[in-house]
C-alpha positions as MATLAB code, in Angstrom:
seq = 'MKIHLLALTLACFTLLGCSENDVQDSEAPQASGPVEIDEMPPMIEMDGHPEHGPHGGELVELGKEAFHIEVMHGTGAVAMYVLDGSATQPVAIEADKLTVSLKHDGKVKSFELPADPQAEDASGKSSRFASANTEMDQWLEAEAEGAVIVQIEGKSYTGKISHDHDHDH';
ca = [
       5.265   41.276   33.530;
       3.028   38.748   31.688;
      -0.072   40.801   32.318;
       1.645   43.886   30.842;
       2.651   42.043   27.794;
      -0.869   40.649   27.245;
      -2.390   44.135   27.737;
       0.063   45.667   25.284;
      -0.617   42.899   22.675;
      -4.465   43.494   23.062;
      -4.049   47.277   22.793;
      -2.107   46.942   19.605;
      -4.825   44.768   17.983;
      -7.462   47.206   19.166;
      -5.625   50.398   18.035;
      -4.523   48.879   14.606;
      -7.834   47.246   13.876;
      -6.236   43.919   13.016;
      -8.782   41.224   12.727;
      -8.635   37.469   11.878;
     -10.115   38.266    8.356;
      -7.264   40.712    7.676;
      -4.695   37.999    8.260;
      -6.217   35.697    5.609;
      -5.262   36.028    2.078;
      -7.989   37.964    0.345;
      -7.140   36.093   -2.921;
      -7.781   32.720   -1.426;
     -10.979   31.038   -2.803;
     -13.678   30.612   -0.350;
     -15.887   27.405   -0.093;
     -19.403   28.054   -1.270;
     -21.081   24.774   -0.675;
     -20.760   21.114   -1.400;
     -18.355   19.935   -4.047;
     -19.956   17.980   -6.868;
     -18.292   14.894   -8.540;
     -19.214   14.026  -12.074;
     -18.332   10.356  -11.888;
     -17.494    7.872   -9.107;
     -13.812    7.088   -8.616;
     -12.687    3.461   -9.606;
     -13.302    0.817   -6.903;
     -10.064    0.599   -4.757;
      -9.296   -2.537   -2.816;
      -7.498   -2.465    0.565;
      -4.161   -3.057   -1.014;
      -4.217    0.319   -2.720;
      -4.860   -0.429   -6.403;
      -8.059   -0.739   -8.396;
     -10.087   -4.006   -8.309;
      -9.673   -4.269  -12.263;
      -7.284   -2.776  -14.677;
      -7.622    0.322  -16.890;
      -9.148   -1.724  -19.553;
     -11.626   -3.625  -17.242;
      -9.520   -6.807  -17.086;
      -8.498   -9.108  -14.258;
      -5.238   -8.170  -12.438;
      -2.324  -10.421  -11.844;
       0.238   -9.283   -9.212;
       3.998   -9.351   -9.928;
       6.662   -9.168   -7.261;
       4.769   -8.184   -4.256;
       2.877   -5.277   -6.110;
       5.962   -4.097   -7.925;
       4.012   -4.540  -11.223;
       0.696   -6.000  -12.425;
      -0.417   -7.702  -15.496;
      -4.015   -6.884  -16.692;
      -5.491   -9.899  -18.521;
      -8.088   -9.345  -21.266;
      -9.836  -12.372  -22.832;
     -13.216  -13.474  -24.163;
     -13.084  -11.970  -27.590;
     -11.416  -14.874  -29.391;
      -8.040  -13.315  -28.540;
      -5.955  -12.539  -25.435;
      -4.182   -9.372  -24.511;
      -2.079   -8.655  -21.558;
      -1.003   -5.214  -20.398;
       1.997   -4.550  -18.080;
       1.074   -1.918  -15.400;
       2.831   -0.161  -12.620;
       2.530   -1.023   -8.938;
      -0.681    1.062   -8.604;
      -2.129   -1.043  -11.478;
      -3.174    2.239  -13.226;
      -0.405    3.162  -15.609;
       1.210    1.214  -18.548;
       4.846    0.163  -18.219;
       6.611   -0.507  -21.583;
       9.240   -3.154  -21.164;
      11.987   -4.605  -23.486;
      10.536   -8.154  -23.619;
       9.447   -9.392  -26.946;
       6.943  -11.842  -25.487;
       5.206  -12.980  -22.342;
       4.881  -16.744  -21.672;
       1.663  -18.070  -20.045;
       1.397  -21.589  -18.605;
      -2.233  -22.661  -18.045;
      -3.872  -25.770  -16.465;
      -7.355  -26.838  -17.569;
      -9.124  -30.117  -17.357;
      -6.001  -31.997  -16.318;
      -3.952  -30.629  -19.223;
      -1.018  -28.108  -18.963;
       0.010  -25.935  -21.879;
       2.301  -22.926  -22.454;
       1.262  -20.134  -24.698;
       3.400  -17.043  -25.927;
       1.972  -13.616  -26.289;
       4.263  -11.562  -28.641;
       4.884   -7.887  -27.995;
       2.164   -5.605  -29.573;
       3.281   -2.066  -28.608;
       0.848    0.599  -27.998;
       1.275    3.996  -29.822;
       2.726    5.630  -26.679;
       5.229    2.954  -25.984;
       8.918    3.859  -26.617;
      10.732    2.428  -29.571;
      11.755   -1.278  -28.761;
       9.533   -1.571  -25.866;
       6.004   -2.642  -25.246;
       3.269   -2.515  -22.570;
       0.846   -4.742  -24.429;
       1.227   -8.425  -25.408;
      -1.395  -10.107  -27.539;
      -2.255  -13.303  -29.234;
      -5.174  -14.452  -31.472;
      -4.754  -18.032  -30.078;
      -8.378  -19.053  -29.619;
      -7.444  -22.079  -27.474;
      -5.834  -19.798  -24.957;
      -8.902  -17.581  -24.938;
     -11.200  -20.549  -24.438;
      -9.084  -21.840  -21.620;
      -9.088  -18.458  -19.784;
     -12.888  -18.214  -20.414;
     -13.261  -21.708  -18.833;
     -11.315  -20.377  -15.765;
      -8.089  -22.168  -16.449;
      -5.340  -21.268  -13.831;
      -1.712  -20.927  -14.186;
       1.122  -18.363  -14.408;
       2.538  -15.534  -16.538;
       6.300  -15.162  -16.686;
       7.965  -11.933  -17.764;
      11.272  -10.189  -17.744;
      11.136   -6.579  -16.442;
      14.274   -4.575  -16.011;
      16.408   -7.674  -16.119;
      14.471   -9.408  -13.442;
      12.146  -12.340  -13.846;
       8.658  -12.137  -12.414;
       5.974  -14.865  -12.176;
       2.405  -13.922  -11.570;
      -0.488  -16.269  -10.617;
      -3.368  -16.399  -12.895;
      -6.463  -17.374  -10.869;
     -10.138  -16.737  -11.018;
     -10.947  -15.964   -7.364;
     -13.792  -13.670   -7.846;
     -13.523  -12.278   -4.354;
     -10.086  -10.906   -5.141;
      -8.474  -11.201   -8.632;
      -4.902  -12.071   -7.634;
];
């Protein structure tokens, strides 16, 4: 019985002229060589997010990768951007400031960065926090370590600011 069924199937393909090419969608694009990429993708670390934030700054992890803070300094001012878990997209939050505690040369000091909303942030929210405090900028440039504390969606997050150049968390 199996032999008859196989013979019947082969006969149908032979008589009808059905081929593998007829089964494929004739509208489907066909590959015509190697794919060219205009630019290299950002460096991705093993934990699944870029090595640096979208502005090129150091990343601070919040809540086991729930969010990130991108730290920008070295211009006489400091800016911190709240980013999503992938550290690629801004997250506008309702906080009116971020608090940063730093330790440098045996001294400990707290700094506040007021909200500085970006154009795309919803009204009453901010994904950027900035300060023109030159002392904070100098401390960060001198590789001061510490923590940033922020409220996101009613939950307090603390991220460690360090300058481990092998891994920026």
